[in-house]
PDB file of C-alpha atoms in Angstrom:
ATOM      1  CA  UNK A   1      44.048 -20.496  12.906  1.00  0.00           C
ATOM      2  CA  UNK A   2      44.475 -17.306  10.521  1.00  0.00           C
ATOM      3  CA  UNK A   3      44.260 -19.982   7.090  1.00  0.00           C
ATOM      4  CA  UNK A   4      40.449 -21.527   9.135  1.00  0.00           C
ATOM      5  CA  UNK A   5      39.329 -17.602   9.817  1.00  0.00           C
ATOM      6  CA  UNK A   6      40.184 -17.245   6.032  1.00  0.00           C
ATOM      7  CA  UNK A   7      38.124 -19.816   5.044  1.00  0.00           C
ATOM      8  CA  UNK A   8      35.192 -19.028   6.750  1.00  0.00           C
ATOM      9  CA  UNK A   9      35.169 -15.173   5.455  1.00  0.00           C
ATOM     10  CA  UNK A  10      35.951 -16.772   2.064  1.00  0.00           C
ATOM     11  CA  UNK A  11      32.775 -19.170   2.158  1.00  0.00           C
ATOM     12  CA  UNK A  12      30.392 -16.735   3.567  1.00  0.00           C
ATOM     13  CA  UNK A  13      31.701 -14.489   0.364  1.00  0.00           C
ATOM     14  CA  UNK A  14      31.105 -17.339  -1.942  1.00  0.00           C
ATOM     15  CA  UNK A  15      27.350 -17.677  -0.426  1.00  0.00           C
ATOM     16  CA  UNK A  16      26.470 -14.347  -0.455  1.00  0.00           C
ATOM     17  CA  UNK A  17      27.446 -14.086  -3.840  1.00  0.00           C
ATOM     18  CA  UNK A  18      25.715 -17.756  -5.393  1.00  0.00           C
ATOM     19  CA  UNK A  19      22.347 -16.043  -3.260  1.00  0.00           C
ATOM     20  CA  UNK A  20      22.738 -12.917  -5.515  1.00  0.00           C
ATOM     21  CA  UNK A  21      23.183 -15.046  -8.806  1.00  0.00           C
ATOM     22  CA  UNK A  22      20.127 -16.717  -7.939  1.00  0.00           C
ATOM     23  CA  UNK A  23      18.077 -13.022  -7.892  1.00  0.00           C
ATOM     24  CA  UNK A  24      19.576 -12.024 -10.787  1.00  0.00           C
ATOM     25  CA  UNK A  25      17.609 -13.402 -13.608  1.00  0.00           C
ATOM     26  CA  UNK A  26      14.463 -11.677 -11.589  1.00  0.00           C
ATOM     27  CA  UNK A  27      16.008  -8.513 -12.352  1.00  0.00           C
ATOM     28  CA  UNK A  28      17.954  -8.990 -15.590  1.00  0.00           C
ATOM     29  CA  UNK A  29      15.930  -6.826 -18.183  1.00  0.00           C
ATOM     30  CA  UNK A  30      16.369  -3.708 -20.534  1.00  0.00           C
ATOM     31  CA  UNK A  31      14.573  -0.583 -19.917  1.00  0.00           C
ATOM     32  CA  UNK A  32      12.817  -1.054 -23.136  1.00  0.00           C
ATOM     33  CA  UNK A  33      11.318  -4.399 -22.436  1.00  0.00           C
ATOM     34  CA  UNK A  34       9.929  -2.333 -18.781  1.00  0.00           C
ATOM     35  CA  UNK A  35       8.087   0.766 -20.694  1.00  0.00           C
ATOM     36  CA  UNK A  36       6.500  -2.262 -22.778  1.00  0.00           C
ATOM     37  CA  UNK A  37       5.490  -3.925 -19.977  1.00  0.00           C
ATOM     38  CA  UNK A  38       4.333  -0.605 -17.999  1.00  0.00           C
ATOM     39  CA  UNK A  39       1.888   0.013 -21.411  1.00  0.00           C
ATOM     40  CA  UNK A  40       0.399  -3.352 -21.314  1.00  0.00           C
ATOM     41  CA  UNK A  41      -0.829  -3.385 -17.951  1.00  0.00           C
ATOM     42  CA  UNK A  42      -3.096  -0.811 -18.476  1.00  0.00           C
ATOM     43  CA  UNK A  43      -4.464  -2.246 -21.712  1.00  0.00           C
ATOM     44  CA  UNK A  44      -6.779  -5.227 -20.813  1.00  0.00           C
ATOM     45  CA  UNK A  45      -6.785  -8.182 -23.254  1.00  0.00           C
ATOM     46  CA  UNK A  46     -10.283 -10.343 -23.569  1.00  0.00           C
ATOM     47  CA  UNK A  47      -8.397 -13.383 -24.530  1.00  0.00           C
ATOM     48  CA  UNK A  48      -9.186 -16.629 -22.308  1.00  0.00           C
ATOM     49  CA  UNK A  49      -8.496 -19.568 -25.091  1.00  0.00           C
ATOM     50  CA  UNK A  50      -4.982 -20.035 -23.435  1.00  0.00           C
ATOM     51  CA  UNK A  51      -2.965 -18.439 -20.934  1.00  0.00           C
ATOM     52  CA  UNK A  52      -1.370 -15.165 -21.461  1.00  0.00           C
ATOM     53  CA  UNK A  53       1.776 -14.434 -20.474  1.00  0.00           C
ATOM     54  CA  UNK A  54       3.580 -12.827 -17.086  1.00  0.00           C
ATOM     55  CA  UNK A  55       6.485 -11.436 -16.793  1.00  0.00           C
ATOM     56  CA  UNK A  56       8.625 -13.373 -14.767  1.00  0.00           C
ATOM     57  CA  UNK A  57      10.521 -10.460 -13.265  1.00  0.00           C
ATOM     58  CA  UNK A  58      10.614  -8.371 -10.750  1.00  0.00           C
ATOM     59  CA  UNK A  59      12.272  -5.228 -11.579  1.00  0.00           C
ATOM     60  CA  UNK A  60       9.614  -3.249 -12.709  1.00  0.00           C
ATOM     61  CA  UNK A  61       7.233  -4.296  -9.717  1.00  0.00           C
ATOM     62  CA  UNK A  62       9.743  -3.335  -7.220  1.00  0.00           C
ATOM     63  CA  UNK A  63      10.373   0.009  -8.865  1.00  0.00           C
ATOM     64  CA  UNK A  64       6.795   0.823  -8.944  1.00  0.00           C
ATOM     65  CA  UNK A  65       6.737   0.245  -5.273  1.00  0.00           C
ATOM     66  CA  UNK A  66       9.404   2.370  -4.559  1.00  0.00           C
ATOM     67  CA  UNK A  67       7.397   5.218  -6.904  1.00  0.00           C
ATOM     68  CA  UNK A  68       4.463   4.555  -5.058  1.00  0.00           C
ATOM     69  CA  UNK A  69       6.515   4.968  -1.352  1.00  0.00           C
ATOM     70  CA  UNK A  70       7.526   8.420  -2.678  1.00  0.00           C
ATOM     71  CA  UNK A  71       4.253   9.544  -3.952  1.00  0.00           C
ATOM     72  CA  UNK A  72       2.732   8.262  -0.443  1.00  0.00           C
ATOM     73  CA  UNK A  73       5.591  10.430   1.170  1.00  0.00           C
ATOM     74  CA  UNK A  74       4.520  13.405  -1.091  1.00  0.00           C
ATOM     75  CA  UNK A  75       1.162  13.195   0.184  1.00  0.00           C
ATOM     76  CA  UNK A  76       1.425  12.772   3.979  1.00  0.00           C
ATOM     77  CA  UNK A  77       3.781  15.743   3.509  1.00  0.00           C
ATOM     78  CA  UNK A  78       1.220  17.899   1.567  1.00  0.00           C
ATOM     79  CA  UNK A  79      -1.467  16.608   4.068  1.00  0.00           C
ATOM     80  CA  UNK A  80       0.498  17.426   6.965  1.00  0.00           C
ATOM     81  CA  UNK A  81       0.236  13.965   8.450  1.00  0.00           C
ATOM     82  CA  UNK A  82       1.193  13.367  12.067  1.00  0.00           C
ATOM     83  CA  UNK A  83       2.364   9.512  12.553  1.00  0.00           C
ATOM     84  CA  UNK A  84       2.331   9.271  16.682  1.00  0.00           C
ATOM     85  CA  UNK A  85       4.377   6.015  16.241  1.00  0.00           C
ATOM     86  CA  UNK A  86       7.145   5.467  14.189  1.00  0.00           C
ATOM     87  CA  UNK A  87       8.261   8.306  10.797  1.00  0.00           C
ATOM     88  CA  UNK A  88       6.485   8.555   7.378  1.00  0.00           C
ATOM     89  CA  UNK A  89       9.261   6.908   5.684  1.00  0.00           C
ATOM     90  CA  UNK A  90       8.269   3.881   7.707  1.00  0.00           C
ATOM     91  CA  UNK A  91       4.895   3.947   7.489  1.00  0.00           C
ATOM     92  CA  UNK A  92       4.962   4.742   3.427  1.00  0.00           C
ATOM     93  CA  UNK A  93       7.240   2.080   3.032  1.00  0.00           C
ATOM     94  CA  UNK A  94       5.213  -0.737   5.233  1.00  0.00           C
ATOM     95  CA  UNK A  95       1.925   0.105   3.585  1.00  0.00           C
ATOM     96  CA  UNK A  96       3.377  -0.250   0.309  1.00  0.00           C
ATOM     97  CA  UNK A  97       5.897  -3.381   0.563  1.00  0.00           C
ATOM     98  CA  UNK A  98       2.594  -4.937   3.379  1.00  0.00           C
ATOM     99  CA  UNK A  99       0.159  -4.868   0.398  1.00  0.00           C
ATOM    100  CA  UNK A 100       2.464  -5.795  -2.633  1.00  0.00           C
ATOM    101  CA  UNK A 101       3.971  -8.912  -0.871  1.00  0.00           C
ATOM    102  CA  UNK A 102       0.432  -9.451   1.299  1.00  0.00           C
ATOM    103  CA  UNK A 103      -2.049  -9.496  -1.313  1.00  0.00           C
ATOM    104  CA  UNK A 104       0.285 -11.494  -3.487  1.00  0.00           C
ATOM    105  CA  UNK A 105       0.621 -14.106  -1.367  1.00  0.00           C
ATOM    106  CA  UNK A 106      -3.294 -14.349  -0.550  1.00  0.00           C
ATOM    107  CA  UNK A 107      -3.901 -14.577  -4.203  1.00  0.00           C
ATOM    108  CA  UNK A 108      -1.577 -16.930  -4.605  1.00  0.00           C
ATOM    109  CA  UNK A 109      -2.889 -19.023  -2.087  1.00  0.00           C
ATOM    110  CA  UNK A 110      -6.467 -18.422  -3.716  1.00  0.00           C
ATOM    111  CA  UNK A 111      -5.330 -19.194  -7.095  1.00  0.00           C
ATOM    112  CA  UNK A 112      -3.885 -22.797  -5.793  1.00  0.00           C
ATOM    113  CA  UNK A 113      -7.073 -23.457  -3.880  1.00  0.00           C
ATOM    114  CA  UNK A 114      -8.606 -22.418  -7.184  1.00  0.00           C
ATOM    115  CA  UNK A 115      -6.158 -24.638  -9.495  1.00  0.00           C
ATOM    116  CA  UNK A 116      -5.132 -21.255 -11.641  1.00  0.00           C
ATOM    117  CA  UNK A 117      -2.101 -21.557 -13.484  1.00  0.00           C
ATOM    118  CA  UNK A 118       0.442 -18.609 -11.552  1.00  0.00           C
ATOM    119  CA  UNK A 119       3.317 -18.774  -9.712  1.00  0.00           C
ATOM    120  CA  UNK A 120       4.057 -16.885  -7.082  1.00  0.00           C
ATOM    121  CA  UNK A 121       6.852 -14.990  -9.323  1.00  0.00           C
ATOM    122  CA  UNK A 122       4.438 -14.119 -12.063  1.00  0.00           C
ATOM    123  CA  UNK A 123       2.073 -13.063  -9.207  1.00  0.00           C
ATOM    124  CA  UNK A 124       4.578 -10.510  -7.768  1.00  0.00           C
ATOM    125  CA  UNK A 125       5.063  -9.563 -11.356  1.00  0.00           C
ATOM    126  CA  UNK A 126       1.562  -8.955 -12.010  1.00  0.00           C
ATOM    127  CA  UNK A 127       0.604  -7.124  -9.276  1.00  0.00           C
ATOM    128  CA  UNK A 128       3.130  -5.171  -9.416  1.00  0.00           C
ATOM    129  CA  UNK A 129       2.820  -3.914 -12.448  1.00  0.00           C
ATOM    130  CA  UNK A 130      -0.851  -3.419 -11.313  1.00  0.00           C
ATOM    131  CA  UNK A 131       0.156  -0.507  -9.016  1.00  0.00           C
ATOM    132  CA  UNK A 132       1.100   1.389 -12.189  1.00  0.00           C
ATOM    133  CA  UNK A 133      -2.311   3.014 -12.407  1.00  0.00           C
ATOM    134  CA  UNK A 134      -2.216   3.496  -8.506  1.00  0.00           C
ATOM    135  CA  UNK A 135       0.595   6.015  -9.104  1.00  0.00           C
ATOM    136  CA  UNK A 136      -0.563   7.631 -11.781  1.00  0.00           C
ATOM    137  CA  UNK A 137      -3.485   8.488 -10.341  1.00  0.00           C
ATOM    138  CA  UNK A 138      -2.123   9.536  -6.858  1.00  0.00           C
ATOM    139  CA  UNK A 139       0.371  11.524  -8.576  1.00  0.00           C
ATOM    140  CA  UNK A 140      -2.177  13.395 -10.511  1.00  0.00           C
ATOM    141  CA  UNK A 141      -4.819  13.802  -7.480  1.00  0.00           C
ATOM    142  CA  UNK A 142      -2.207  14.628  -4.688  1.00  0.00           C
ATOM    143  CA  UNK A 143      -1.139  17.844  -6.496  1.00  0.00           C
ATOM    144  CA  UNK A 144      -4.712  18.726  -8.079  1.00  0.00           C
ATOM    145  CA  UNK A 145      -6.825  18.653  -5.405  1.00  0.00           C
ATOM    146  CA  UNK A 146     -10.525  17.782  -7.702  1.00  0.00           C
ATOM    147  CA  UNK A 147     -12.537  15.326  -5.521  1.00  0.00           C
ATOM    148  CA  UNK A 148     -14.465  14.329  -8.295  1.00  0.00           C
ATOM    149  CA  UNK A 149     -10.972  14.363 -10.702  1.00  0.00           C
ATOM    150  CA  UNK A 150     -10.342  11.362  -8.038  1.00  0.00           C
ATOM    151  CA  UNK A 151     -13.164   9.038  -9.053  1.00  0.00           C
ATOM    152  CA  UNK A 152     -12.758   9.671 -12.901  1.00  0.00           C
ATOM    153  CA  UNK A 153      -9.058   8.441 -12.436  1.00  0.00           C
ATOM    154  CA  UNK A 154     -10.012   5.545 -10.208  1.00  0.00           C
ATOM    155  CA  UNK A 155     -12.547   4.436 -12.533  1.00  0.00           C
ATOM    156  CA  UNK A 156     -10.634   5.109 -15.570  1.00  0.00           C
ATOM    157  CA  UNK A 157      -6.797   4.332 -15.088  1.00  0.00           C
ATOM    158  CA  UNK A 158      -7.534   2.794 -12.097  1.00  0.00           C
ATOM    159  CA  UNK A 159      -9.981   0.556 -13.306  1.00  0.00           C
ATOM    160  CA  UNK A 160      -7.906  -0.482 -16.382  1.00  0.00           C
ATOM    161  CA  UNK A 161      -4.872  -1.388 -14.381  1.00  0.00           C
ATOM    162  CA  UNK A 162      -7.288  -4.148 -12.722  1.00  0.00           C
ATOM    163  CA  UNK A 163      -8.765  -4.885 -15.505  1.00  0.00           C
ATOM    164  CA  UNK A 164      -5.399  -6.293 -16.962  1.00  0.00           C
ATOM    165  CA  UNK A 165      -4.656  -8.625 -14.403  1.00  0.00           C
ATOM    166  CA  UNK A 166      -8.386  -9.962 -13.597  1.00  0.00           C
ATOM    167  CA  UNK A 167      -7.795 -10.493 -17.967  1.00  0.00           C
ATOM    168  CA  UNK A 168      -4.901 -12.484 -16.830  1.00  0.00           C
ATOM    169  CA  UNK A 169      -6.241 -14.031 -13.905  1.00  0.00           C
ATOM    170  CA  UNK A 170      -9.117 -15.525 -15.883  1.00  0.00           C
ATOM    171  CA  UNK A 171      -7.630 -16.690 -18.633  1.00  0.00           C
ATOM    172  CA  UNK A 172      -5.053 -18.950 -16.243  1.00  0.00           C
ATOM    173  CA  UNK A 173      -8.603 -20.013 -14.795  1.00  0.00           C
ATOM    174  CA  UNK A 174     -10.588 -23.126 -15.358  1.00  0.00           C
ATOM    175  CA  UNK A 175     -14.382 -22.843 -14.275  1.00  0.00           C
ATOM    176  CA  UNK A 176     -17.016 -19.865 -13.715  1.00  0.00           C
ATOM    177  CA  UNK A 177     -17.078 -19.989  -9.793  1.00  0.00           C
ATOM    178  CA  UNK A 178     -13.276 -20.169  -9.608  1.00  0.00           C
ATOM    179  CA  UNK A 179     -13.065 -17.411 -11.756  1.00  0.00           C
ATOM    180  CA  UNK A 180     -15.382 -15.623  -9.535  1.00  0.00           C
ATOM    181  CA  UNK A 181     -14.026 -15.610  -6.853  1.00  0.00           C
ATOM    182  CA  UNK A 182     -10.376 -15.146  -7.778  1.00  0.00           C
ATOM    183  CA  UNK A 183     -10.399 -12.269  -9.694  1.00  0.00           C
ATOM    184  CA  UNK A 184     -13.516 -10.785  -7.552  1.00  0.00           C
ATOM    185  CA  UNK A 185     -11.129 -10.858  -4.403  1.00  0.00           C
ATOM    186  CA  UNK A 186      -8.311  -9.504  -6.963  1.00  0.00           C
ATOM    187  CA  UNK A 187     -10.308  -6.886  -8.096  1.00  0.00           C
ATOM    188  CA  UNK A 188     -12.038  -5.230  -4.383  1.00  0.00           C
ATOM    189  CA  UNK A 189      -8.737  -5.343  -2.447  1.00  0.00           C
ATOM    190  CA  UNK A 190      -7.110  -3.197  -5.797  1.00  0.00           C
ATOM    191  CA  UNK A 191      -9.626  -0.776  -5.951  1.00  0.00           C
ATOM    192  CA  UNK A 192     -10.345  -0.672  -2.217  1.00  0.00           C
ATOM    193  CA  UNK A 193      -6.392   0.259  -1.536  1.00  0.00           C
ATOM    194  CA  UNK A 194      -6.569   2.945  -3.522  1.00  0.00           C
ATOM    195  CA  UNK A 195      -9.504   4.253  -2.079  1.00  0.00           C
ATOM    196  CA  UNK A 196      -7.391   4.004   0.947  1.00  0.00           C
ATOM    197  CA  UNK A 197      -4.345   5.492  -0.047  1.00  0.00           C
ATOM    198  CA  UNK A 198      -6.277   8.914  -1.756  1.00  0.00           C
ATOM    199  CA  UNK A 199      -8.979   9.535   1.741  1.00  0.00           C
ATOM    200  CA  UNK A 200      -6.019   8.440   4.404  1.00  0.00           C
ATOM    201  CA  UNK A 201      -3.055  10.829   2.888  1.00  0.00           C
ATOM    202  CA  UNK A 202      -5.040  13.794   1.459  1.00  0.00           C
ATOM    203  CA  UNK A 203      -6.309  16.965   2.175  1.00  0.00           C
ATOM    204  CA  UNK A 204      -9.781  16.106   1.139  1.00  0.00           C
ATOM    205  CA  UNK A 205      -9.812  14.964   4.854  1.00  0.00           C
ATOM    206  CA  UNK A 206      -9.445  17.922   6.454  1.00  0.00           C
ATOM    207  CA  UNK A 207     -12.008  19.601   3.776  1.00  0.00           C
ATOM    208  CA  UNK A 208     -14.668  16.824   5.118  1.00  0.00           C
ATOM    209  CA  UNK A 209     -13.657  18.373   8.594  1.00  0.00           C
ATOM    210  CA  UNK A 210     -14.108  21.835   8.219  1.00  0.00           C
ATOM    211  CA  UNK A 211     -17.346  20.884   6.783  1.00  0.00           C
ATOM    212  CA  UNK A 212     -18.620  19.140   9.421  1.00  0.00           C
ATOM    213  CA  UNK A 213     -17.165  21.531  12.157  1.00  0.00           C
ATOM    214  CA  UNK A 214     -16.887  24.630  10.382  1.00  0.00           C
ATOM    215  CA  UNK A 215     -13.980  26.516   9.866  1.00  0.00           C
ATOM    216  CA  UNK A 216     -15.101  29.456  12.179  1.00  0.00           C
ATOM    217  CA  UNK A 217     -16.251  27.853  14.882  1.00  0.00           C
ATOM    218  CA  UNK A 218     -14.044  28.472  17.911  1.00  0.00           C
ATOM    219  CA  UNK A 219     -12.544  25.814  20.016  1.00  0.00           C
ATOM    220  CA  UNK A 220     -14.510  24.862  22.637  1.00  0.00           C
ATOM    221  CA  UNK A 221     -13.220  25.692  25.995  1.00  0.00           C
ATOM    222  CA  UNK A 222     -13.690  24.766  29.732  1.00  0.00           C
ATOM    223  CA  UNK A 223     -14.828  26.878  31.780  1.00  0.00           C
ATOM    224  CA  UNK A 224     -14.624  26.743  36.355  1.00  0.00           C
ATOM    225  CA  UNK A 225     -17.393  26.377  37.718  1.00  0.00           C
ATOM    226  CA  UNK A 226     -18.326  29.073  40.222  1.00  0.00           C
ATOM    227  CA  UNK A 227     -17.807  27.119  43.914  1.00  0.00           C
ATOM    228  CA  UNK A 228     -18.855  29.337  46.726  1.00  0.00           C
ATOM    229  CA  UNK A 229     -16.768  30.486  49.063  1.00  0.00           C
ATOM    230  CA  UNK A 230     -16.771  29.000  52.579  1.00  0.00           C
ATOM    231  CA  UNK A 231     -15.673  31.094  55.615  1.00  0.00           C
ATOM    232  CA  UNK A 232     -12.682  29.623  57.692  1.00  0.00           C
ATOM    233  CA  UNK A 233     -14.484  29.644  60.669  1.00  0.00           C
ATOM    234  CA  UNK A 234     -17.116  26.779  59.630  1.00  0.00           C
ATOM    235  CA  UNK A 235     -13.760  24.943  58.162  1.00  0.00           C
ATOM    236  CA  UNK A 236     -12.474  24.543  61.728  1.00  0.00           C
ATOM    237  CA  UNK A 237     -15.788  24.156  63.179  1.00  0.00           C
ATOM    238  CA  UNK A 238     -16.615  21.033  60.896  1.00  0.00           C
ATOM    239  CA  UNK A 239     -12.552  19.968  61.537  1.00  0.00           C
ATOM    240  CA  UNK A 240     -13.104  19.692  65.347  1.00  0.00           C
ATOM    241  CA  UNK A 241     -16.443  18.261  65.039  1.00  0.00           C
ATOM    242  CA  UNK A 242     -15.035  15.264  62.956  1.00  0.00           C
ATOM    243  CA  UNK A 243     -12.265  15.015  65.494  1.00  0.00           C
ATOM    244  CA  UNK A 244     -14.400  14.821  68.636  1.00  0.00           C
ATOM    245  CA  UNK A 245     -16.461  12.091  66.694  1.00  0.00           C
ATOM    246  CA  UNK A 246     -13.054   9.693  65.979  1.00  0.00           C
TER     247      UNK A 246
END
C-alpha cells in the first residue's frame, strides 16, 4: 500500500513537471531579444509581399500585462476608486488578463473565418506586445493629469502600437474585405480599451463632475414637511366613530 501511494505522488510529479516542459519554450528568451521586441512594436512596417514575423513567445506579453495590472492599480488608487464588489487587485487583474486572452481569441477566430495566416500563439504574442503603448501612455497620463496630453499619446504611441500589428495582420491577409474587417475590428477594440482604461480609472472623472455640479454647490437635503397638528380629542372621536361603524 505505501510502494502504490508512492507511485501515485511520483506520477502526478512526473506530469506536473512534462506540463511545465511543454510551457517552457513559450517563455525561453533573453532579455535582449524582449527590449528588441518591445521597440518593434511600436514601429509599424508597410511590408505586405510576405508575412512578417511573430514572436512565438509569451514572456514579454505576459509581463506587459502584469505592468499594465500595476499601472491600473496606480490609477484606481490615485482616483480613489470604490469597487462595491470584489478588491482592485481583482478587478485590475480581470480587466487586464479578460481583454488580453478575450480579444485574442476573437481575433483569432476572425482571422480563421478570414483565412489569415496566425496562430493563436503568435496572436497572444502580438497583442501582447500591443499593450506596450497602452502602458506607456497610462503611465505618463495617470501621474500628469493634461486631458489633452491624453489624446496626443493615444494618437501618437497609442496609435503606433496598433499600427504594428494591423501591419502584421495585413500582411498574413489575403484579400481587401478580409483585410478590412480583421484589422478594422483589431484596430477599434485597441484604441477603444484604452479610451476605457484612461476615463474609467482617472481623475478627469471627477473634474467632468465638478463641472457639471459645481464644486460649491451644497448637497441637497430633505427637508419635513410641516403636518399640522391634530388635537387628541378628534383622534378618539374619529377612533370610536370607526368602531361603532365595524
Amino acid at each position: 500500500q505505501m510502494w502504490q501511494v508512492g507511485k501515485r505522488q511520483a506520477s502526478r510529479a512526473f506530469s506536473l513537471y512534462a506540463n511545465i516542459d511543454i510551457l517552457r519554450p513559450y517563455f525561453d528568451v533573453e532579455p535582449v531579444q524582449v527590449r528588441a521586441r518591445l521597440l518593434e512594436s511600436m514601429i509599424p512596417v508597410k511590408m505586405i509581399n510576405f508575412p512578417q514575423k511573430i514572436a512565438g513567445e509569451l514572456y514579454g506579453p505576459l509581463m506587459l500585462v502584469f505592468t499594465l495590472v500595476a499601472i491600473l492599480l496606480h490609477g484606481m488608487k490615485t482616483s480613489d476608486t470604490i469597487i462595491r464588489e470584489g478588491t482592485l487587485m481583482g478587478t485590475a487583474i480581470g480587466t487586464c488578463f479578460g481583454y488580453w486572452l478575450g480579444v485574442s481569441s476573437f481575433i483569432y477566430f476572425l482571422a480563421y473565418l478570414c483565412n489569415a495566416q496566425i496562430t493563436m500563439v503568435q496572436m497572444l504574442s502580438l497583442l501582447g506586445y500591443g499593450l506596450f503603448g497602452h502602458c506607456i501612455t497610462l503611465f505618463v497620463t495617470y501621474n500628469i493629469h493634461f486631458h489633452s496630453l491624453f489624446y496626443v499619446f493615444w494618437l501618437g504611441v497609442g496609435g503606433l502600437s496598433t499600427l504594428r500589428m494591423v501591419a502584421v495582420l495585413v500582411s498574413r491577409t489575403v484579400g481587401h474585405t478580409q483585410r478590412l474587417i480583421l484589422c478594422g475590428t483589431l484596430a477599434a477594440l485597441h484604441m477603444l480599451f484604452l479610451l476605457y482604461l484612461h476615463f474609467a480609472y482617472h481623475k478627469v472623472v471627477e473634474g467632468i463632475l465638478d463641472t457639471l455640479e459645481g464644486p460649491n454647490m451644497p448637497p441637497f437635503q430633505r427637508v419635513a414637511r410641516d403636518i399640522p397638528v391634530v388635537s387628541n380629542a378628534v383622534l378618539n372621536t374619529t377612533a370610536k366613530a370607526v368602531a361603532l361603524t365595524l
